[in-house]
Amino acid sequence: MTLPEVAVGFRRFSAPRSANPEVMSMVAQLEAYVRNAYRSAIGRSRRELVTPALILDLDAARRNIQFMARRLSGMKAKLRPHVKVQKSAELARLQIEAGAIGVCTATVWEAIVMSQSGIEDVLIANQVGGKEKIKALATAAKNGRMSVAIDDVQNARDLSDAARAAGSRLEVLIEVDVGMGRGGVRSAEEGASLAQHISKLPGLKLRGVQGYEGHCMSEPDRAVRIEKARAAMDYLGNVVDRLAEAGFACEVVSSGGTGTYDITGNNSRVTEIQAGSYVFMDNFHGNLVPGFSQALTVLGTVVARHGNTVVLDPGRKSIGIDFVLPTMLDYPFYRARYFAEEHALFDVDERCLLKLGDTAELIPGYAPSTVNLYDAYHVVENGTVVDIWPIIPRGPGHIGILAG
Ligand SMILES: Cc1ncc(COP(=O)(O)O)c(C=O)c1O
């Protein structure tokens, strides 16, 4: 099996490698299978694909990556893009080439795929629980810097034991709940006590804190969003101070997302921004921050038109409808009535020229849950499919990544 070609020379990006060759070969085989299965699309117009089809407008994604890199170059914090959105080592590579310091992931399998594709600095911005996943994480840490968020003493012990058994060391960030109420220690005291425990565990190295202000992200009023994000970062700053008093200096303070990148990225306490959705700009994020283009669409076919009702084939099993409904790229002013499993229904009027058999591109309501449904991106430049980029891993399935 030939491994996927990889450009060398990128900052923090080396040739593919794996602490577990069996897993690496399995992922390479899956990628080769997907590329081959969709190869007949290469050379076709973006509007002439078997639908529903996931389209990545690479020109727009590149513009987004450059725009974010330019904006963050004037701020203290560095970018560590969240790749749970795009699940693609190819896109991560472009982000790193533009200056990102590494990536963050939501799952162990995303982290393993990124790590073995050559990305040397990976943060799992979530807690990892479960014996097999912890073991796989500890093994992957032999490849390069592998960090993980923790908020619990027992979890810290389990991670340390696994790292020692694997002959690796895991770096950890103490996750702090800054108002979202999800993961994270609930007070500065709890954080300091966890830091004490971590300092006694030989398999772990404490690097700092993570405090994701997800509860501020979708606040539509920018002034309110600024206030809420500031309050969250003030709280995180207090925890950092308390840790410093206890003798634990935080080298890393990781936070932020697409909705707050230019607020939190300007906060003097924050060292890393975890924005991910900026690369695609779905409808959910589209209105929150200006300057980005829509780079991800789903191509659908009109399967019925009845008067002013147009029915397309990407239903909610083909496009993410979380938070905000999808819209049509060419007819942004029409509202979707609803999404059935395999049908999108739009209320249109006589200005809409779509008829049975026509194709139309939809902008997802939410990109992460859209990407998760597809095997591959149809990568488009100048309106034509130029490549197929596999989406591995997706869904809750580990597809064998935990083997060995
Ligand atoms: C821990 C964490 N960091 C950052 C993000 C930001 O993601 P995005 O930029 O896609 O809003 C998320 C989103 O869910 C997250 O869970």
Short mmCIF file of C-alpha atoms and ligand atoms in Angstrom, two decimals:
data_model
loop_
_atom_site.label_atom_id
_atom_site.label_comp_id
_atom_site.label_asym_id
_atom_site.label_seq_id
_atom_site.Cartn_x
_atom_site.Cartn_y
_atom_site.Cartn_z
CA MET A 1 0.00 0.00 0.00
CA THR A 2 1.48 3.36 -0.98
CA LEU A 3 0.99 6.02 1.62
CA PRO A 4 -0.72 9.28 0.65
CA GLU A 5 1.74 11.82 -0.67
CA VAL A 6 2.56 14.54 1.76
CA ALA A 7 4.27 17.85 1.20
CA VAL A 8 7.28 18.24 3.45
CA GLY A 9 8.74 21.39 4.86
CA PHE A 10 5.60 22.79 6.49
CA ARG A 11 6.03 24.18 9.93
CA ARG A 12 5.07 21.57 12.53
CA PHE A 13 4.27 19.13 9.77
CA SER A 14 6.46 16.15 9.10
CA ALA A 15 6.21 13.07 6.89
CA PRO A 16 3.43 10.66 7.90
CA ARG A 17 4.40 8.27 10.65
CA SER A 18 2.77 6.22 13.31
CA ALA A 19 3.54 4.66 16.62
CA ASN A 20 1.11 2.00 15.40
CA PRO A 21 1.89 0.93 11.79
CA GLU A 22 -1.14 -1.38 11.64
CA VAL A 23 -3.50 1.54 12.24
CA MET A 24 -1.60 3.74 9.83
CA SER A 25 -1.85 1.21 7.05
CA MET A 26 -5.58 0.74 7.73
CA VAL A 27 -6.24 4.51 7.50
CA ALA A 28 -4.14 4.74 4.30
CA GLN A 29 -6.18 1.91 2.77
CA LEU A 30 -9.45 3.60 3.68
CA GLU A 31 -8.25 6.87 2.16
CA ALA A 32 -7.17 5.12 -1.03
CA TYR A 33 -10.54 3.34 -1.22
CA VAL A 34 -12.49 6.60 -0.89
CA ARG A 35 -10.34 8.46 -3.42
CA ASN A 36 -10.84 5.64 -5.89
CA ALA A 37 -14.59 5.34 -5.27
CA TYR A 38 -15.23 9.02 -6.09
CA ARG A 39 -12.55 9.52 -8.76
CA SER A 40 -15.05 9.70 -11.66
CA ALA A 41 -16.12 13.12 -10.32
CA ILE A 42 -12.73 14.66 -11.04
CA GLY A 43 -12.93 17.03 -14.01
CA ARG A 44 -16.69 17.52 -13.73
CA SER A 45 -18.43 20.84 -13.12
CA ARG A 46 -19.48 21.41 -9.50
CA ARG A 47 -23.11 21.32 -10.63
CA GLU A 48 -22.85 17.93 -12.37
CA LEU A 49 -22.20 15.51 -9.54
CA VAL A 50 -24.09 12.55 -8.18
CA THR A 51 -26.21 14.11 -5.45
CA PRO A 52 -26.24 14.74 -2.56
CA ALA A 53 -22.55 15.64 -2.87
CA LEU A 54 -20.32 17.52 -0.47
CA ILE A 55 -18.46 20.36 -2.20
CA LEU A 56 -15.41 22.12 -0.83
CA ASP A 57 -14.77 25.40 -2.65
CA LEU A 58 -11.02 25.43 -2.17
CA ASP A 59 -10.66 28.98 -3.48
CA ALA A 60 -13.06 30.22 -0.76
CA ALA A 61 -11.48 28.04 1.96
CA ARG A 62 -8.02 29.40 1.07
CA ARG A 63 -9.38 32.96 1.32
CA ASN A 64 -10.83 32.15 4.76
CA ILE A 65 -7.56 30.63 5.94
CA GLN A 66 -5.59 33.66 4.74
CA PHE A 67 -8.11 36.11 6.21
CA MET A 68 -7.95 34.44 9.64
CA ALA A 69 -4.14 34.29 9.48
CA ARG A 70 -3.98 38.03 8.66
CA ARG A 71 -6.42 38.95 11.45
CA LEU A 72 -4.61 36.87 14.06
CA SER A 73 -1.16 38.10 13.02
CA GLY A 74 -2.02 41.38 14.77
CA MET A 75 -3.09 39.64 17.97
CA LYS A 76 -1.14 38.01 20.78
CA ALA A 77 -2.88 34.65 20.58
CA LYS A 78 -1.89 32.06 17.98
CA LEU A 79 -4.33 29.94 16.02
CA ARG A 80 -4.86 26.26 16.81
CA PRO A 81 -7.77 25.41 14.47
CA HIS A 82 -10.41 22.97 15.67
CA VAL A 83 -10.48 20.24 13.02
CA LYS A 84 -13.63 18.52 14.33
CA VAL A 85 -15.30 20.85 11.82
CA GLN A 86 -13.47 19.68 8.70
CA LYS A 87 -11.83 16.35 9.70
CA SER A 88 -9.30 16.73 6.90
CA ALA A 89 -5.52 16.53 7.17
CA GLU A 90 -5.27 18.31 3.79
CA LEU A 91 -7.12 21.35 5.12
CA ALA A 92 -5.19 21.22 8.40
CA ARG A 93 -2.00 21.30 6.37
CA LEU A 94 -3.13 24.50 4.62
CA GLN A 95 -4.00 26.03 7.99
CA ILE A 96 -0.59 25.14 9.42
CA GLU A 97 1.15 26.43 6.31
CA ALA A 98 -0.63 29.75 6.94
CA GLY A 99 0.76 29.92 10.48
CA ALA A 100 -1.40 27.74 12.76
CA ILE A 101 0.65 26.23 15.60
CA GLY A 102 -1.05 22.81 15.48
CA VAL A 103 -4.65 21.59 15.64
CA CYS A 104 -7.25 20.67 18.20
CA THR A 105 -9.62 17.79 17.86
CA ALA A 106 -12.77 16.62 19.60
CA THR A 107 -12.05 12.87 19.55
CA VAL A 108 -9.17 10.45 19.95
CA TRP A 109 -9.65 9.12 16.44
CA GLU A 110 -9.44 12.60 14.92
CA ALA A 111 -6.27 13.15 16.94
CA ILE A 112 -4.71 9.88 15.76
CA VAL A 113 -5.48 10.56 12.10
CA MET A 114 -4.04 14.08 12.36
CA SER A 115 -0.98 12.89 14.23
CA GLN A 116 -0.12 10.10 11.85
CA SER A 117 -0.61 12.40 8.85
CA GLY A 118 2.39 14.30 10.19
CA ILE A 119 0.90 17.03 12.40
CA GLU A 120 3.22 17.24 15.36
CA ASP A 121 1.19 19.26 17.83
CA VAL A 122 -2.32 17.99 18.56
CA LEU A 123 -4.65 18.97 21.41
CA ILE A 124 -7.76 16.94 22.18
CA ALA A 125 -9.90 19.79 23.48
CA ASN A 126 -12.13 17.38 25.41
CA GLN A 127 -11.81 14.80 28.15
CA VAL A 128 -11.00 11.28 26.98
CA GLY A 129 -12.58 8.42 28.91
CA GLY A 130 -12.51 4.65 28.39
CA LYS A 131 -9.59 2.19 28.62
CA GLU A 132 -9.07 1.52 24.90
CA LYS A 133 -9.24 5.19 23.91
CA ILE A 134 -6.81 6.22 26.63
CA LYS A 135 -4.41 3.47 25.56
CA ALA A 136 -4.62 4.56 21.90
CA LEU A 137 -4.03 8.17 22.92
CA ALA A 138 -0.98 7.22 24.97
CA THR A 139 0.42 5.24 22.02
CA ALA A 140 -0.18 8.16 19.64
CA ALA A 141 1.77 10.43 22.00
CA LYS A 142 4.94 8.66 20.82
CA ASN A 143 4.47 10.44 17.48
CA GLY A 144 4.74 14.03 18.68
CA ARG A 145 3.18 16.44 21.12
CA MET A 146 -0.21 15.11 22.18
CA SER A 147 -2.16 17.18 24.70
CA VAL A 148 -5.54 16.53 26.25
CA ALA A 149 -7.99 18.48 28.41
CA ILE A 150 -8.66 17.03 31.86
CA ASP A 151 -10.83 18.00 34.80
CA ASP A 152 -10.68 14.97 37.09
CA VAL A 153 -8.08 13.30 39.31
CA GLN A 154 -9.03 9.71 38.40
CA ASN A 155 -8.89 10.58 34.68
CA ALA A 156 -5.43 12.08 35.27
CA ARG A 157 -4.26 8.85 36.96
CA ASP A 158 -5.63 6.71 34.12
CA LEU A 159 -3.90 8.87 31.50
CA SER A 160 -0.61 8.81 33.39
CA ASP A 161 -0.71 5.00 33.84
CA ALA A 162 -1.42 4.50 30.14
CA ALA A 163 1.38 6.86 29.10
CA ARG A 164 3.86 5.05 31.33
CA ALA A 165 2.77 1.69 29.95
CA ALA A 166 3.16 2.98 26.37
CA GLY A 167 6.51 4.60 27.09
CA SER A 168 5.19 8.07 26.21
CA ARG A 169 4.22 11.25 28.01
CA LEU A 170 0.93 13.09 27.65
CA GLU A 171 0.72 16.84 28.02
CA VAL A 172 -2.40 18.11 29.74
CA LEU A 173 -4.43 21.28 30.03
CA ILE A 174 -6.71 21.65 33.01
CA GLU A 175 -10.12 22.42 31.58
CA VAL A 176 -11.89 25.24 33.39
CA ASP A 177 -15.65 25.75 33.13
CA VAL A 178 -15.88 29.45 32.24
CA GLY A 179 -19.68 29.54 32.11
CA MET A 180 -20.73 26.92 29.61
CA GLY A 181 -21.40 24.26 32.24
CA ARG A 182 -19.95 21.37 30.20
CA GLY A 183 -16.51 19.93 31.08
CA GLY A 184 -14.07 21.70 33.35
CA VAL A 185 -13.19 22.28 36.98
CA ARG A 186 -15.75 24.44 38.71
CA SER A 187 -13.42 26.67 40.74
CA ALA A 188 -9.85 27.96 40.97
CA GLU A 189 -9.37 25.85 44.12
CA GLU A 190 -10.45 22.71 42.28
CA GLY A 191 -7.99 23.63 39.50
CA ALA A 192 -5.11 24.13 41.95
CA SER A 193 -5.86 20.85 43.69
CA LEU A 194 -5.94 18.99 40.33
CA ALA A 195 -2.61 20.63 39.39
CA GLN A 196 -1.07 19.27 42.62
CA HIS A 197 -2.21 15.75 41.73
CA ILE A 198 -0.94 16.05 38.15
CA SER A 199 2.48 17.18 39.37
CA LYS A 200 2.90 13.81 41.12
CA LEU A 201 1.99 11.73 38.06
CA PRO A 202 5.03 10.67 36.02
CA GLY A 203 3.18 10.13 32.74
CA LEU A 204 1.78 13.66 32.55
CA LYS A 205 3.10 17.15 32.01
CA LEU A 206 0.88 20.10 32.90
CA ARG A 207 1.09 22.85 30.27
CA GLY A 208 -1.73 25.16 31.23
CA VAL A 209 -5.47 25.62 31.01
CA GLN A 210 -8.32 25.48 28.54
CA GLY A 211 -11.48 27.52 29.03
CA TYR A 212 -13.82 27.38 26.07
CA GLU A 213 -16.43 30.12 26.23
CA GLY A 214 -18.99 28.26 24.10
CA HIS A 215 -21.91 29.97 25.83
CA CYS A 216 -20.82 33.31 24.30
CA MET A 217 -20.24 32.04 20.77
CA SER A 218 -23.68 32.48 19.22
CA GLU A 219 -24.73 35.67 21.03
CA PRO A 220 -26.05 37.77 18.13
CA ASP A 221 -25.50 41.17 19.77
CA ARG A 222 -21.76 41.82 19.40
CA ALA A 223 -21.59 44.19 22.36
CA VAL A 224 -23.17 41.56 24.62
CA ARG A 225 -20.88 38.87 23.15
CA ILE A 226 -17.83 41.04 23.94
CA GLU A 227 -19.00 41.52 27.53
CA LYS A 228 -19.77 37.85 28.09
CA ALA A 229 -16.48 36.70 26.53
CA ARG A 230 -14.53 39.22 28.65
CA ALA A 231 -16.19 37.98 31.81
CA ALA A 232 -15.37 34.38 30.86
CA MET A 233 -11.71 35.24 30.19
CA ASP A 234 -11.47 37.27 33.43
CA TYR A 235 -12.59 34.17 35.28
CA LEU A 236 -10.05 32.04 33.38
CA GLY A 237 -7.35 34.64 34.17
CA ASN A 238 -8.17 34.33 37.88
CA VAL A 239 -7.71 30.58 37.71
CA VAL A 240 -4.36 31.09 35.93
CA ASP A 241 -3.31 33.47 38.76
CA ARG A 242 -4.39 31.00 41.43
CA LEU A 243 -2.39 28.22 39.70
CA ALA A 244 0.66 30.50 39.53
CA GLU A 245 0.35 31.21 43.29
CA ALA A 246 0.34 27.46 43.86
CA GLY A 247 3.53 27.15 41.81
CA PHE A 248 2.04 26.10 38.46
CA ALA A 249 2.78 28.62 35.71
CA CYS A 250 0.53 28.24 32.66
CA GLU A 251 2.48 28.24 29.42
CA VAL A 252 -0.77 27.64 27.48
CA VAL A 253 -4.13 29.40 27.90
CA SER A 254 -6.37 27.99 25.18
CA SER A 255 -9.83 29.30 24.35
CA GLY A 256 -12.00 30.95 21.70
CA GLY A 257 -13.96 29.93 18.65
CA THR A 258 -15.11 31.46 15.39
CA GLY A 259 -17.69 33.69 17.08
CA THR A 260 -15.16 35.19 19.51
CA TYR A 261 -11.78 34.85 17.75
CA ASP A 262 -11.29 38.61 17.46
CA ILE A 263 -12.44 39.26 21.03
CA THR A 264 -10.72 36.45 22.91
CA GLY A 265 -7.73 36.55 20.53
CA ASN A 266 -7.07 40.11 21.74
CA ASN A 267 -7.23 39.16 25.40
CA SER A 268 -3.75 39.51 26.89
CA ARG A 269 -4.10 36.33 28.98
CA VAL A 270 -4.97 34.03 26.08
CA THR A 271 -2.21 32.27 24.10
CA GLU A 272 -4.23 30.07 21.70
CA ILE A 273 -7.50 30.39 19.78
CA GLN A 274 -9.42 27.22 18.93
CA ALA A 275 -11.59 28.52 16.06
CA GLY A 276 -12.62 25.93 13.48
CA SER A 277 -15.79 26.85 11.61
CA TYR A 278 -14.26 29.96 10.01
CA VAL A 279 -12.76 27.72 7.33
CA PHE A 280 -16.25 26.94 5.91
CA MET A 281 -18.65 29.54 7.32
CA ASP A 282 -21.99 27.79 7.61
CA ASN A 283 -25.27 29.63 8.20
CA PHE A 284 -24.92 29.30 11.97
CA HIS A 285 -21.62 31.19 12.04
CA GLY A 286 -22.18 33.29 8.92
CA ASN A 287 -23.85 36.21 10.60
CA LEU A 288 -21.62 36.34 13.65
CA VAL A 289 -18.30 37.49 12.20
CA PRO A 290 -17.76 39.31 8.89
CA GLY A 291 -15.03 38.78 6.30
CA PHE A 292 -15.32 35.05 5.57
CA SER A 293 -16.79 33.29 2.52
CA GLN A 294 -19.01 30.24 2.32
CA ALA A 295 -16.70 27.39 1.31
CA LEU A 296 -18.87 24.34 1.99
CA THR A 297 -22.04 23.38 0.14
CA VAL A 298 -24.13 20.31 -0.52
CA LEU A 299 -25.21 19.80 -4.11
CA GLY A 300 -28.77 18.57 -4.47
CA THR A 301 -31.09 17.63 -7.32
CA VAL A 302 -34.64 18.95 -7.67
CA VAL A 303 -36.74 15.81 -7.35
CA ALA A 304 -40.11 17.61 -7.50
CA ARG A 305 -41.58 21.04 -8.16
CA HIS A 306 -45.20 21.74 -7.32
CA GLY A 307 -46.04 25.38 -7.92
CA ASN A 308 -44.05 27.33 -5.41
CA THR A 309 -42.72 24.30 -3.58
CA VAL A 310 -39.31 23.01 -4.63
CA VAL A 311 -38.18 19.63 -3.29
CA LEU A 312 -34.47 18.72 -3.35
CA ASP A 313 -32.80 15.46 -2.38
CA PRO A 314 -30.49 16.53 0.48
CA GLY A 315 -32.67 15.87 3.52
CA ARG A 316 -31.48 15.96 7.08
CA LYS A 317 -29.53 12.71 6.53
CA SER A 318 -27.41 14.68 4.05
CA ILE A 319 -26.99 18.13 5.58
CA GLY A 320 -26.61 19.56 9.07
CA ILE A 321 -29.68 21.44 10.23
CA ASP A 322 -28.61 22.10 13.83
CA PHE A 323 -29.38 25.62 15.14
CA VAL A 324 -30.12 27.22 11.72
CA LEU A 325 -31.67 25.79 8.54
CA PRO A 326 -29.73 25.53 5.27
CA THR A 327 -30.35 27.99 2.43
CA MET A 328 -29.86 27.83 -1.35
CA LEU A 329 -26.59 29.38 -2.58
CA ASP A 330 -28.22 30.98 -5.63
CA TYR A 331 -31.51 31.89 -3.93
CA PRO A 332 -30.51 32.97 -0.42
CA PHE A 333 -33.79 34.83 0.12
CA TYR A 334 -36.02 31.71 0.08
CA ARG A 335 -36.64 29.97 3.38
CA ALA A 336 -36.63 26.23 3.86
CA ARG A 337 -40.02 24.97 5.06
CA TYR A 338 -38.52 21.83 6.57
CA PHE A 339 -36.04 19.02 6.11
CA ALA A 340 -37.35 15.46 5.99
CA GLU A 341 -34.88 12.58 6.09
CA GLU A 342 -34.28 12.63 2.31
CA HIS A 343 -36.08 15.81 1.21
CA ALA A 344 -35.45 19.53 1.51
CA LEU A 345 -38.58 21.63 0.97
CA PHE A 346 -38.26 25.28 -0.02
CA ASP A 347 -41.07 27.79 -0.46
CA VAL A 348 -40.23 29.80 -3.56
CA ASP A 349 -42.05 32.07 -6.03
CA GLU A 350 -42.13 32.61 -9.78
CA ARG A 351 -38.60 34.13 -9.79
CA CYS A 352 -37.18 30.71 -8.95
CA LEU A 353 -36.24 28.94 -12.17
CA LEU A 354 -35.46 25.55 -10.66
CA LYS A 355 -37.28 22.66 -12.31
CA LEU A 356 -37.26 18.87 -12.03
CA GLY A 357 -33.75 17.48 -12.59
CA ASP A 358 -31.91 20.77 -12.01
CA THR A 359 -29.20 20.90 -9.39
CA ALA A 360 -28.73 23.53 -6.67
CA GLU A 361 -26.17 24.03 -3.93
CA LEU A 362 -27.28 24.34 -0.31
CA ILE A 363 -25.31 26.10 2.41
CA PRO A 364 -25.42 23.93 5.54
CA GLY A 365 -27.07 25.17 8.71
CA TYR A 366 -24.16 23.63 10.62
CA ALA A 367 -20.96 22.45 8.93
CA PRO A 368 -19.56 19.96 11.50
CA SER A 369 -22.66 17.77 11.44
CA THR A 370 -22.75 18.00 7.62
CA VAL A 371 -19.15 16.93 7.02
CA ASN A 372 -19.64 14.01 9.41
CA LEU A 373 -22.17 12.49 6.98
CA TYR A 374 -19.86 12.21 3.96
CA ASP A 375 -17.04 9.95 2.77
CA ALA A 376 -15.26 12.71 0.89
CA TYR A 377 -15.05 16.30 -0.24
CA HIS A 378 -15.39 17.09 -3.92
CA VAL A 379 -12.62 19.67 -3.98
CA VAL A 380 -13.48 22.44 -6.44
CA GLU A 381 -11.29 25.10 -8.00
CA ASN A 382 -12.68 27.53 -10.58
CA GLY A 383 -15.97 25.62 -10.63
CA THR A 384 -14.44 22.22 -11.48
CA VAL A 385 -13.73 19.21 -9.26
CA VAL A 386 -9.95 18.90 -9.05
CA ASP A 387 -9.53 16.36 -6.26
CA ILE A 388 -11.22 14.06 -3.77
CA TRP A 389 -10.27 14.50 -0.10
CA PRO A 390 -11.36 11.66 2.19
CA ILE A 391 -13.12 12.46 5.46
CA ILE A 392 -11.63 10.07 7.99
CA PRO A 393 -12.59 9.45 10.71
CA ARG A 394 -16.25 10.34 10.99
CA GLY A 395 -19.23 9.31 13.03
CA PRO A 396 -18.90 7.62 16.40
CA GLY A 397 -17.27 4.52 14.89
CA HIS A 398 -13.56 4.00 15.53
CA ILE A 399 -13.14 2.08 12.23
CA GLY A 400 -10.32 0.09 13.78
CA ILE A 401 -8.23 3.05 14.81
CA LEU A 402 -8.03 1.68 18.34
CA ALA A 403 -6.58 -1.63 17.15
CA GLY A 404 -3.30 -2.90 18.51
C1 LIG B 1 -13.60 23.02 22.91
C2 LIG B 1 -14.00 23.82 21.71
N1 LIG B 1 -13.18 24.77 21.26
C3 LIG B 1 -13.49 25.54 20.22
C4 LIG B 1 -14.68 25.36 19.52
C5 LIG B 1 -14.96 26.34 18.43
O1 LIG B 1 -15.43 25.91 17.28
P1 LIG B 1 -16.00 26.85 16.14
O2 LIG B 1 -14.93 27.79 15.73
O3 LIG B 1 -16.29 25.85 15.11
O4 LIG B 1 -17.20 27.56 16.63
C6 LIG B 1 -15.58 24.37 19.95
C7 LIG B 1 -16.85 24.14 19.26
O5 LIG B 1 -17.67 23.32 19.55
C8 LIG B 1 -15.22 23.57 21.07
O6 LIG B 1 -16.04 22.61 21.55
#
